Coordinates of C-alpha atoms and ligand atoms in Angstrom, one line a residue:
X1 CA 221.9 -141.4 34.7
X2 CA 218.9 -139.2 35.2
X3 CA 216.9 -138.4 32.0
X4 CA 216.6 -134.9 30.6
X5 CA 213.5 -133.3 32.0
X6 CA 212.3 -130.3 30.0
X7 CA 209.6 -129.5 32.7
X8 CA 212.2 -128.7 35.3
X9 CA 212.9 -125.1 36.1
X10 CA 216.6 -125.7 36.1
X11 CA 216.5 -126.8 32.5
X12 CA 215.7 -123.2 31.6
X13 CA 219.2 -122.4 32.9
X14 CA 221.4 -125.5 32.5
X15 CA 219.7 -127.1 29.5
X16 CA 220.3 -124.1 27.2
X17 CA 222.8 -124.5 24.3
X18 CA 223.4 -120.8 23.7
X19 CA 225.3 -118.0 25.3
X20 CA 223.0 -118.1 28.3
X21 CA 223.7 -121.8 28.8
X22 CA 227.4 -121.0 28.7
X23 CA 226.9 -118.4 31.4
X24 CA 224.6 -120.4 33.6
X25 CA 226.9 -123.6 33.5
X26 CA 230.4 -122.2 33.2
X27 CA 230.5 -120.4 36.5
X28 CA 229.0 -123.3 38.4
X29 CA 231.8 -125.5 36.9
X30 CA 234.4 -123.4 38.8
X31 CA 234.2 -125.8 41.8
X32 CA 234.6 -128.9 39.8
X33 CA 231.1 -129.8 38.6
X34 CA 231.4 -132.0 35.5
X35 CA 229.5 -131.4 32.3
X36 CA 227.4 -134.5 32.8
X37 CA 225.8 -133.2 35.9
X38 CA 223.8 -130.7 33.8
X39 CA 221.9 -133.6 32.2
X40 CA 218.5 -132.6 33.4
X41 CA 218.6 -134.1 36.9
X42 CA 216.6 -132.2 39.6
X43 CA 218.5 -129.3 41.1
X44 CA 217.9 -129.2 44.8
X45 CA 218.6 -126.0 46.8
X46 CA 219.8 -126.6 50.4
X47 CA 218.7 -123.4 52.1
X48 CA 221.0 -122.9 55.0
X49 CA 220.7 -120.7 58.0
X50 CA 224.2 -121.6 59.4
X51 CA 225.7 -118.6 61.2
X52 CA 227.9 -118.1 64.2
X53 CA 225.5 -115.3 65.1
X54 CA 222.8 -118.0 65.5
X55 CA 224.4 -120.3 68.0
X56 CA 221.5 -122.8 67.7
X57 CA 222.4 -123.4 64.0
X58 CA 226.2 -123.7 64.1
X59 CA 226.2 -127.4 63.2
X60 CA 224.2 -126.8 60.0
X61 CA 227.3 -127.2 57.7
X62 CA 227.4 -130.8 58.9
X63 CA 223.7 -131.3 58.4
X64 CA 223.9 -129.8 54.9
X65 CA 226.6 -132.3 54.0
X66 CA 224.3 -135.2 55.0
X67 CA 221.4 -133.6 52.9
X68 CA 223.9 -133.2 50.0
X69 CA 224.9 -136.9 50.2
X70 CA 221.3 -137.9 50.1
X71 CA 220.5 -135.8 47.1
X72 CA 223.5 -137.2 45.2
X73 CA 222.5 -140.7 46.1
X74 CA 219.1 -140.2 44.6
X75 CA 220.4 -138.7 41.4
X76 CA 219.9 -135.0 42.2
X77 CA 222.2 -132.0 41.9
X78 CA 222.6 -130.2 45.2
X79 CA 223.4 -126.5 45.4
X80 CA 223.6 -125.0 48.9
X81 CA 222.8 -121.4 49.5
X82 CA 222.7 -119.1 52.6
X83 CA 219.8 -116.9 53.7
X84 CA 219.5 -114.4 56.5
X85 CA 219.8 -116.3 59.8
X86 CA 217.9 -115.1 62.8
X87 CA 219.6 -115.8 66.2
X88 CA 217.2 -115.4 69.0
X89 CA 219.7 -114.6 71.7
X90 CA 221.9 -112.0 70.0
X91 CA 219.7 -110.2 67.5
X92 CA 218.3 -106.9 68.8
X93 CA 215.7 -105.4 69.2
X94 CA 214.2 -108.9 68.5
X95 CA 214.6 -111.6 65.9
X96 CA 210.9 -111.3 65.2
X97 CA 211.5 -107.9 63.6
X98 CA 213.4 -109.7 60.8
X99 CA 211.3 -112.8 60.3
X100 CA 209.4 -111.3 57.4
X101 CA 212.6 -109.9 55.9
X102 CA 214.3 -113.3 56.0
X103 CA 211.2 -114.8 54.4
X104 CA 211.6 -112.5 51.5
X105 CA 215.2 -113.5 51.2
X106 CA 214.1 -117.2 51.1
X107 CA 211.3 -116.7 48.6
X108 CA 213.4 -114.6 46.2
X109 CA 216.5 -116.8 46.5
X110 CA 214.4 -119.8 45.5
X111 CA 212.5 -118.1 42.7
X112 CA 215.5 -116.3 41.1
X113 CA 217.7 -119.4 41.0
X114 CA 217.8 -122.7 39.0
X115 CA 216.2 -124.7 41.7
X116 CA 213.6 -127.5 41.3
X117 CA 213.1 -128.4 44.9
X118 CA 214.4 -127.2 48.2
X119 CA 215.5 -128.5 51.6
X120 CA 215.1 -125.9 54.4
X121 CA 217.6 -126.1 57.3
X122 CA 216.2 -124.4 60.3
X123 CA 216.6 -124.5 64.1
X124 CA 216.5 -121.4 66.2
X125 CA 213.1 -120.0 66.7
X126 CA 212.5 -117.6 63.8
X127 CA 214.6 -119.5 61.3
X128 CA 211.7 -122.0 61.0
X129 CA 208.8 -119.8 60.2
X130 CA 210.8 -117.4 58.0
X131 CA 212.0 -120.3 55.8
X132 CA 208.6 -122.0 55.6
X133 CA 206.9 -118.7 54.9
X134 CA 209.3 -117.9 52.1
X135 CA 209.2 -121.4 50.7
X136 CA 205.4 -121.4 50.8
X137 CA 205.2 -118.2 48.7
X138 CA 207.6 -119.8 46.2
X139 CA 205.7 -123.1 46.3
X140 CA 208.3 -125.6 45.0
X141 CA 208.6 -129.2 46.3
X142 CA 210.0 -128.6 49.8
X143 CA 211.2 -130.6 52.8
X144 CA 212.0 -129.0 56.2
X145 CA 214.9 -130.4 58.2
X146 CA 215.3 -129.1 61.8
X147 CA 218.7 -129.0 63.4
X148 CA 217.4 -130.7 66.6
X149 CA 217.4 -129.7 70.2
X150 CA 220.5 -129.6 72.4
X151 CA 221.2 -132.2 75.0
X152 CA 219.6 -131.6 78.4
X153 CA 221.3 -129.0 80.6
X154 CA 223.0 -130.5 83.6
X155 CA 223.6 -128.4 86.7
X156 CA 224.7 -129.8 90.1
X157 CA 223.0 -133.1 89.5
X158 CA 219.7 -131.7 88.1
X159 CA 218.4 -131.1 84.6
X160 CA 218.0 -127.5 83.6
X161 CA 216.2 -126.3 80.5
X162 CA 217.0 -123.4 78.1
X163 CA 215.0 -120.4 78.9
X164 CA 212.7 -121.9 81.5
X165 CA 215.5 -122.1 84.1
X166 CA 217.0 -118.8 82.9
X167 CA 213.7 -117.1 84.0
X168 CA 213.5 -119.0 87.3
X169 CA 217.2 -118.5 88.1
X170 CA 217.2 -114.8 87.3
X171 CA 214.2 -114.5 89.6
X172 CA 216.1 -116.4 92.3
X173 CA 219.1 -114.1 91.8
X174 CA 216.9 -111.1 92.1
X175 CA 215.3 -112.5 95.2
X176 CA 218.7 -113.2 96.7
X177 CA 218.2 -117.0 96.7
X178 CA 221.3 -117.8 94.6
X179 CA 224.7 -116.1 94.3
X180 CA 226.2 -114.5 91.2
X181 CA 228.8 -117.3 91.0
X182 CA 226.1 -119.9 90.9
X183 CA 224.3 -117.9 88.2
X184 CA 227.5 -117.9 86.1
X185 CA 228.1 -121.6 86.7
X186 CA 224.6 -122.4 85.4
X187 CA 225.3 -120.5 82.2
X188 CA 228.0 -123.0 81.4
X189 CA 225.9 -126.0 82.3
X190 CA 222.8 -125.0 80.4
X191 CA 223.9 -125.0 76.8
X192 CA 226.5 -127.7 76.4
X193 CA 226.0 -129.1 72.9
X194 CA 225.0 -128.1 69.4
X195 CA 221.3 -127.6 68.8
X196 CA 218.4 -125.3 69.7
X197 CA 216.7 -124.8 73.0
X198 CA 215.8 -128.2 74.5
X199 CA 212.7 -127.2 76.4
X200 CA 209.3 -127.2 74.5
X201 CA 210.0 -123.6 73.6
X202 CA 209.4 -121.9 70.3
X203 CA 212.2 -123.8 68.4
X204 CA 211.0 -127.2 69.6
X205 CA 207.4 -126.2 69.0
X206 CA 208.1 -125.1 65.5
X207 CA 210.2 -128.2 64.7
X208 CA 207.1 -130.1 65.9
X209 CA 204.9 -128.0 63.7
X210 CA 207.1 -128.8 60.7
X211 CA 206.6 -132.5 61.5
X212 CA 202.8 -132.1 62.2
X213 CA 202.2 -130.1 59.0
X214 CA 203.8 -133.0 57.1
X215 CA 206.6 -130.7 55.8
X216 CA 209.3 -132.6 57.8
X217 CA 210.1 -136.3 57.9
X218 CA 208.8 -138.4 60.7
X219 CA 211.0 -137.9 63.8
X220 CA 212.0 -134.4 62.8
X221 CA 210.9 -132.7 66.0
X222 CA 212.9 -134.3 68.7
X223 CA 216.1 -136.2 67.6
X224 CA 218.9 -134.4 69.5
X225 CA 221.2 -132.3 67.3
X226 CA 224.2 -134.4 68.2
X227 CA 222.5 -137.8 67.8
X228 CA 223.7 -139.6 64.7
X229 CA 220.1 -140.2 63.8
X230 CA 219.7 -136.5 63.1
X231 CA 222.2 -136.9 60.3
X232 CA 220.4 -140.0 59.0
X233 CA 217.2 -138.0 58.9
X234 CA 218.9 -135.2 57.0
X235 CA 220.2 -137.8 54.5
X236 CA 216.8 -139.3 54.1
X237 CA 215.4 -135.9 53.4
X238 CA 218.1 -135.3 50.8
X239 CA 217.1 -138.6 49.1
X240 CA 213.4 -137.9 49.3
X241 CA 213.4 -134.4 47.9
X242 CA 214.6 -135.6 44.6
X243 CA 211.6 -137.9 44.3
X244 CA 209.3 -135.2 45.5
X245 CA 210.4 -133.1 42.5
X246 CA 209.9 -136.0 40.2
X247 CA 206.4 -136.5 41.7
X248 CA 205.7 -132.8 41.3
X249 CA 204.5 -132.5 44.9
X250 CA 204.6 -128.8 45.6
X251 CA 204.5 -127.4 49.2
X252 CA 200.9 -126.2 48.8
X253 CA 199.8 -129.8 48.3
X254 CA 201.1 -130.5 51.8
X255 CA 200.2 -127.2 53.5
X256 CA 196.4 -127.7 53.4
X257 CA 193.8 -126.6 55.9
X258 CA 193.8 -130.2 57.2
X259 CA 197.6 -130.0 57.9
X260 CA 197.2 -126.7 59.8
X261 CA 194.3 -128.1 61.8
X262 CA 196.5 -131.1 62.7
X263 CA 199.3 -128.7 63.7
X264 CA 197.0 -126.7 66.0
X265 CA 196.0 -129.8 67.8
X266 CA 199.5 -131.1 68.0
X267 CA 200.6 -127.8 69.5
X268 CA 198.0 -128.2 72.2
X269 CA 199.0 -131.8 72.9
X270 CA 202.7 -130.8 73.3
X271 CA 201.9 -127.7 75.4
X272 CA 203.6 -125.7 72.6
X273 CA 204.7 -122.1 72.4
X274 CA 202.2 -119.3 72.0
X275 CA 204.5 -118.1 69.2
X276 CA 203.1 -120.9 67.1
X277 CA 199.9 -119.0 66.8
X278 CA 201.4 -116.1 65.0
X279 CA 203.7 -118.2 62.9
X280 CA 201.1 -120.8 61.8
X281 CA 198.7 -118.0 60.8
X282 CA 201.5 -116.3 58.8
X283 CA 202.5 -119.5 57.1
X284 CA 198.9 -120.5 56.3
X285 CA 198.1 -117.2 54.7
X286 CA 201.2 -117.4 52.5
X287 CA 199.7 -120.5 51.0
X288 CA 196.1 -119.4 50.8
X289 CA 194.7 -121.0 53.9
X290 CA 192.7 -118.4 55.9
X291 CA 193.6 -119.5 59.4
X292 CA 192.1 -117.5 62.2
X293 CA 192.8 -116.9 65.8
X294 CA 189.5 -118.6 66.8
X295 CA 190.7 -121.8 64.9
X296 CA 193.2 -122.3 67.7
X297 CA 190.6 -122.0 70.5
X298 CA 188.0 -124.1 68.6
X299 CA 190.4 -126.9 67.5
X300 CA 192.4 -126.9 70.8
X301 CA 189.3 -127.5 73.0
X302 CA 189.2 -131.0 74.2
X303 CA 192.9 -131.5 73.4
X304 CA 195.0 -132.4 76.4
X305 CA 198.7 -131.8 77.1
X306 CA 200.3 -135.2 76.7
X307 CA 203.9 -134.3 77.3
X308 CA 205.6 -133.6 80.6
X309 CA 208.1 -131.1 79.2
X310 CA 209.3 -127.8 80.4
X311 CA 208.0 -125.1 80.6
X312 CA 204.7 -126.8 81.4
X313 CA 206.3 -129.8 83.0
X314 CA 209.5 -131.5 84.1
X315 CA 211.4 -133.2 81.3
X316 CA 213.4 -132.0 78.2
X317 CA 213.5 -132.7 74.5
X318 CA 216.2 -135.4 74.9
X319 CA 213.8 -137.3 77.2
X320 CA 211.0 -136.7 74.7
X321 CA 212.9 -138.3 71.9
X322 CA 213.9 -141.4 73.9
X323 CA 210.2 -141.7 75.0
X324 CA 209.0 -141.9 71.4
X325 CA 209.0 -138.2 70.4
X326 CA 206.2 -136.6 68.4
X327 CA 205.1 -139.8 66.5
X328 CA 203.9 -141.1 69.9
X329 CA 201.8 -137.9 70.5
X330 CA 200.4 -137.9 66.9
X331 CA 199.4 -141.5 67.4
X332 CA 197.4 -140.6 70.6
X333 CA 195.6 -137.8 68.7
X334 CA 194.9 -140.0 65.7
X335 CA 193.5 -142.8 67.9
X336 CA 191.2 -140.3 69.7
X337 CA 189.6 -138.7 66.6
X338 CA 191.7 -135.6 66.8
X339 CA 193.7 -135.9 63.6
X340 CA 193.0 -135.5 59.9
X341 CA 194.5 -138.9 59.2
X342 CA 194.8 -138.5 55.4
X343 CA 196.9 -135.4 55.4
X344 CA 199.8 -135.9 53.0
X345 CA 203.3 -135.6 54.3
X346 CA 206.6 -135.2 52.3
X347 CA 207.6 -138.8 52.6
X348 CA 204.6 -139.6 50.3
X349 CA 202.6 -141.2 53.1
X350 CA 199.7 -139.9 55.1
X351 CA 200.4 -138.6 58.6
X352 CA 198.4 -141.6 60.0
X353 CA 200.4 -144.1 57.9
X354 CA 203.6 -142.6 59.4
X355 CA 202.5 -142.6 63.0
X356 CA 199.8 -145.2 63.6
X357 CA 202.2 -147.7 65.1
X358 CA 204.5 -145.3 66.9
X359 CA 205.6 -146.7 70.2
X360 CA 205.9 -144.9 73.6
X361 CA 208.7 -146.0 75.8
X362 CA 208.2 -143.8 78.8
X363 CA 204.7 -142.8 80.1
X364 CA 206.3 -140.4 82.6
X365 CA 207.2 -138.2 79.6
X366 CA 204.4 -138.9 77.1
X367 CA 201.1 -139.5 78.7
X368 CA 198.1 -141.4 77.1
X369 CA 195.2 -139.3 75.9
X370 CA 192.8 -140.9 78.4
X371 CA 195.1 -140.1 81.3
X372 CA 196.8 -136.8 80.2
X373 CA 199.5 -134.8 81.8
X374 CA 197.3 -131.7 81.9
X375 CA 193.7 -131.4 80.8
X376 CA 192.5 -128.9 78.1
X377 CA 195.8 -127.4 77.1
X378 CA 194.9 -125.5 74.0
X379 CA 195.4 -121.8 73.5
X380 CA 192.6 -119.7 74.9
X381 CA 191.6 -116.7 72.7
X382 CA 190.3 -113.8 74.7
X383 CA 188.0 -111.0 73.5
X384 CA 186.7 -107.9 75.2
X385 CA 187.0 -104.1 75.1
X386 CA 190.7 -104.4 75.9
X387 CA 191.4 -106.7 72.9
X388 CA 188.6 -106.4 70.3
X389 CA 190.8 -108.2 67.8
X390 CA 191.9 -110.9 70.2
X391 CA 194.5 -111.8 72.8
X392 CA 195.8 -115.2 73.9
X393 CA 196.7 -117.0 77.0
X394 CA 198.3 -120.5 77.5
X395 CA 196.3 -122.1 80.3
X396 CA 198.7 -124.9 80.8
X397 CA 201.5 -122.4 81.7
X398 CA 199.2 -120.3 83.9
X399 CA 198.1 -120.5 87.6
X400 CA 194.6 -122.0 87.9
X401 CA 193.4 -119.6 90.6
X402 CA 194.4 -116.6 88.5
X403 CA 192.4 -117.7 85.4
X404 CA 189.5 -115.7 86.8
X405 CA 190.8 -112.5 88.4
X406 CA 190.0 -108.9 88.8
X407 CA 192.7 -106.5 89.8
X408 CA 194.1 -103.0 89.8
X409 CA 196.3 -102.1 86.8
X410 CA 199.9 -101.2 87.3
X411 CA 200.9 -99.7 84.0
X412 CA 204.3 -99.6 82.3
X413 CA 204.3 -97.3 79.2
X414 CA 207.1 -99.3 77.5
X415 CA 209.9 -101.8 78.4
X416 CA 212.3 -99.0 79.5
X417 CA 209.7 -97.7 81.9
X418 CA 209.2 -101.3 83.2
X419 CA 213.0 -101.8 83.8
X420 CA 213.3 -98.4 85.5
X421 CA 210.6 -99.0 88.0
X422 CA 210.1 -102.8 88.6
X423 CA 212.9 -103.1 91.2
X424 CA 211.9 -99.9 93.1
X425 CA 210.7 -100.9 96.6
X426 CA 208.4 -97.9 96.4
X427 CA 206.4 -99.3 93.5
X428 CA 202.8 -99.4 94.6
X429 CA 201.9 -103.0 93.8
X430 CA 200.6 -106.1 95.5
X431 CA 200.0 -109.7 94.3
X432 CA 196.4 -108.9 93.3
X433 CA 197.4 -106.3 90.8
X434 CA 197.4 -106.7 87.0
X435 CA 200.7 -105.7 85.4
X436 CA 200.2 -104.0 82.1
X437 CA 202.9 -103.4 79.5
X438 CA 202.3 -101.2 76.5
X439 CA 204.1 -100.5 73.2
X440 CA 205.7 -103.9 72.8
X441 CA 203.6 -105.1 69.8
X442 CA 204.6 -105.5 66.2
X443 CA 204.8 -101.7 65.5
X444 CA 205.5 -100.5 69.0
X445 CA 208.7 -102.3 69.9
X446 CA 209.3 -102.7 66.8
X447 CA 209.0 -106.4 66.2
X448 CA 206.8 -107.6 69.0
X449 CA 209.5 -108.7 71.5
X450 CA 209.3 -111.6 73.9
X451 CA 208.8 -109.4 77.0
X452 CA 205.2 -110.3 77.9
X453 CA 206.3 -112.5 80.8
X454 CA 207.4 -109.5 82.8
X455 CA 209.5 -110.5 85.8
X456 CA 207.6 -109.9 89.1
X457 CA 208.7 -107.1 91.5
X458 CA 211.5 -108.3 93.8
X459 CA 209.6 -107.2 96.9
X460 CA 206.8 -109.6 96.0
X461 CA 209.1 -112.4 95.0
X462 CA 210.7 -112.2 98.4
X463 CA 207.3 -112.6 100.0
X464 CA 206.9 -115.8 98.0
X465 CA 204.6 -114.5 95.2
X466 CA 205.2 -116.8 92.2
X467 CA 202.7 -115.5 89.6
X468 CA 200.5 -112.5 88.8
X469 CA 198.3 -111.6 85.9
X470 CA 200.2 -109.8 83.2
X471 CA 198.7 -108.2 80.1
X472 CA 200.6 -106.8 77.1
X473 CA 200.8 -106.6 73.3
X474 CA 204.1 -108.4 73.4
X475 CA 204.9 -112.1 72.8
X476 CA 206.3 -114.4 75.4
X477 CA 209.3 -116.8 75.0
X478 CA 208.0 -120.3 74.4
X479 CA 210.2 -121.3 77.4
X480 CA 208.4 -119.0 79.8
X481 CA 205.3 -119.5 82.0
X482 CA 202.8 -117.7 84.1
X483 CA 199.3 -116.2 83.9
X484 CA 200.3 -114.0 81.0
X485 CA 197.9 -112.5 78.5
X486 CA 199.7 -111.8 75.2
X487 CA 199.3 -110.5 71.7
X488 CA 196.7 -107.9 72.6
X489 CA 195.3 -106.6 69.4
X490 CA 195.1 -104.0 68.2
X491 CA 198.4 -103.1 69.9
X492 CA 199.0 -99.9 71.8
X493 CA 201.1 -98.4 69.0
X494 CA 198.2 -99.0 66.6
X495 CA 195.8 -97.2 68.9
X496 CA 194.3 -100.2 70.6
X497 CA 192.5 -99.9 73.9
X498 CA 195.7 -101.0 75.7
X499 CA 197.2 -97.6 75.1
X500 CA 194.3 -96.1 77.1
X501 CA 194.9 -98.1 80.3
X502 CA 195.9 -96.0 83.3
X503 CA 197.3 -96.9 86.7
X504 CA 194.5 -97.8 89.1
X505 CA 192.0 -98.9 86.3
X506 CA 190.3 -102.3 87.1
X507 CA 190.9 -105.1 84.6
X508 CA 189.0 -108.4 84.7
X509 CA 190.2 -111.6 83.2
X510 CA 187.9 -114.6 82.9
X511 CA 189.6 -117.3 80.8
X512 CA 186.6 -119.7 81.0
X513 CA 184.4 -117.0 79.5
X514 CA 187.2 -116.0 77.1
X515 CA 186.9 -112.3 78.3
X516 CA 189.4 -109.6 79.0
X517 CA 187.7 -106.3 80.0
X518 CA 189.0 -102.9 81.0
X519 CA 186.4 -101.8 83.5
X520 CA 186.4 -98.1 82.6
X521 CA 183.3 -96.3 81.2
X522 CA 183.2 -95.7 77.5
X523 CA 183.0 -91.9 77.8
X524 CA 186.2 -91.8 79.9
X525 CA 188.0 -94.0 77.3
X526 CA 186.8 -91.7 74.5
X527 CA 188.3 -88.7 76.5
X528 CA 191.6 -90.5 76.8
X529 CA 191.6 -91.4 73.2
X530 CA 191.4 -87.8 72.2
X531 CA 194.8 -87.2 73.8
X532 CA 196.5 -90.1 71.9
X533 CA 198.9 -89.3 69.2
X534 CA 199.9 -91.6 66.3
X535 CA 203.5 -92.8 66.8
X536 CA 206.1 -92.1 64.2
X537 CA 208.3 -94.9 62.6
X538 CA 211.3 -95.6 64.8
X539 CA 213.6 -95.0 61.8
X540 CA 212.6 -92.9 58.8
X541 CA 214.2 -95.2 56.2
X542 CA 215.2 -98.7 55.4
X543 CA 213.7 -102.0 56.5
X544 CA 212.5 -100.6 59.9
X545 CA 210.3 -98.1 58.1
X546 CA 209.0 -100.6 55.6
X547 CA 208.2 -102.9 58.5
X548 CA 206.5 -100.2 60.6
X549 CA 204.3 -99.1 57.7
X550 CA 203.2 -102.6 56.5
X551 CA 203.3 -105.0 59.5
X552 CA 199.9 -106.6 60.3
X553 CA 198.7 -107.1 63.8
X554 CA 199.3 -110.3 65.8
X555 CA 195.9 -111.8 65.0
X556 CA 196.8 -111.6 61.3
X557 CA 200.2 -113.3 61.8
X558 CA 202.3 -110.1 62.0
X559 CA 203.3 -110.6 58.3
X560 CA 203.9 -107.6 56.0
X561 CA 200.6 -106.9 54.3
X562 CA 202.1 -107.2 50.8
X563 CA 203.8 -110.6 51.5
X564 CA 200.5 -112.4 52.2
X565 CA 199.9 -115.0 49.5
X566 CA 202.1 -116.8 47.1
X567 CA 203.6 -115.9 43.7
X568 CA 204.9 -119.4 42.8
X569 CA 208.1 -120.3 41.2
X570 CA 207.8 -118.7 37.7
X571 CA 211.1 -118.4 35.9
X572 CA 212.2 -114.8 35.6
X573 CA 213.6 -113.5 32.3
X574 CA 217.3 -114.0 31.5
X575 CA 219.8 -111.9 33.3
X576 CA 222.0 -110.6 30.5
Ligands
LIG1 FE1 217.8 -120.5 69.6 FE2 216.3 -120.8 71.8 S1 217.8 -119.4 71.4 S2 216.2 -121.8 69.9

């Protein structure tokens, strides 16, 4: 029997012997909780993003049961609670609009309830950063458990990957290379099990970040959702969180600058999603670590991509797990001086203790550092008059010959303008042009949609053009690829120079020099700026308005300005 612990938050609810204690205990007893469970054992919240509107997280009730069993085995008191769940495929205008709202839900749900520690269940893209951001601001002992990737897609004898093959197949359909029937058949073949996208897209990237930050248990990133070992990991997390509470290891002791620097390098080594840049900055600033865009460029230099996974490569997350998963990658970094080895992880060991002996079973999937899959794979941070506060490009997903390129701008004022004109054979565009998309940033879309990887015009696709330089203030799906400049800051809707670009302007990209320039004289830009009008909020009330008025730019993590930082888990006053 666990001993009474007056230091626990939950004691301020369940340890009371007055009318409040009656109220706090009695209603919880309505599902059969016995009196002796209120004896001062750690109360663990299981923060669940299960939702049928988030297809990637629909197995989370099962995972929650395994976490619950682990908590009970370790002498804890599990209480599961739902929070806003963000489904990438169904939620419009973009799940990213709601990441900060969901993080508020998480933070306040933790703080307002009798919880001593929390296990976060997350899978689909935005469910991971929203939960970690909220938990970081509440700062209790916390373990992240990812739902795991789906099994590999299988289509006519070949492997197909979430997202990555959606983009390629939709281009093939538009170019007339495949039929509509084939397109429909592929839909059924691609997502055939529980789990999140099984490419190294944003979900797999963020699950890897959770492991690299030390917030998840070793192996968290890659165990397939339907592999029994995913449930074993969930159970182990349930057992461990109880001890983490007893050891008083709060999340901020894990989320140190060293942990973020490890995560940045791991992201480069896995060819991870560009979305990790925004999410890691937002998470870091919740916990007081001032992560900057340049940290990604600086720390990623000299890091090579070690994994041959889509969208940068050939294989899928299932193959990655069988090859050794993230531990094998972390070992390579640690052995080559690219890891803060002493960074603490939630299992109580350092990241190096966890991974120093990790095996690799397949060198076609996980490459050694000295003979990498792709060289220099970090995120490149661009500056210039078109992006004075920064923009990013993922060189490992880009075409090498386009990394230094000058071309004529073909401008789309917003995403509707793009859809209206891109298929028009009369569009004046050739493969040397630079496609520019405006008004898709945090305020402009709103929510900074994943539309930066604009599909190419069909007339060029039919001529065999496979890539062009594209520039926008949008994000890009982690499963996408191409020579795509993203996250231009300030965005067009905030009056950034992007809003001033006109058809026919020359734009110069030089990734080696980290430059993105709009080659238009300053006087002309000043004239154009005089004509610009500040946009109005897309809705004049509710969350959309709050978001529009308070969202930060991409280089600052696109958090709401008043959410940056943490308030901790103080116990609010009684409720009656
Ligand atoms: Fe959920 Fe890709 S749609 S992870």
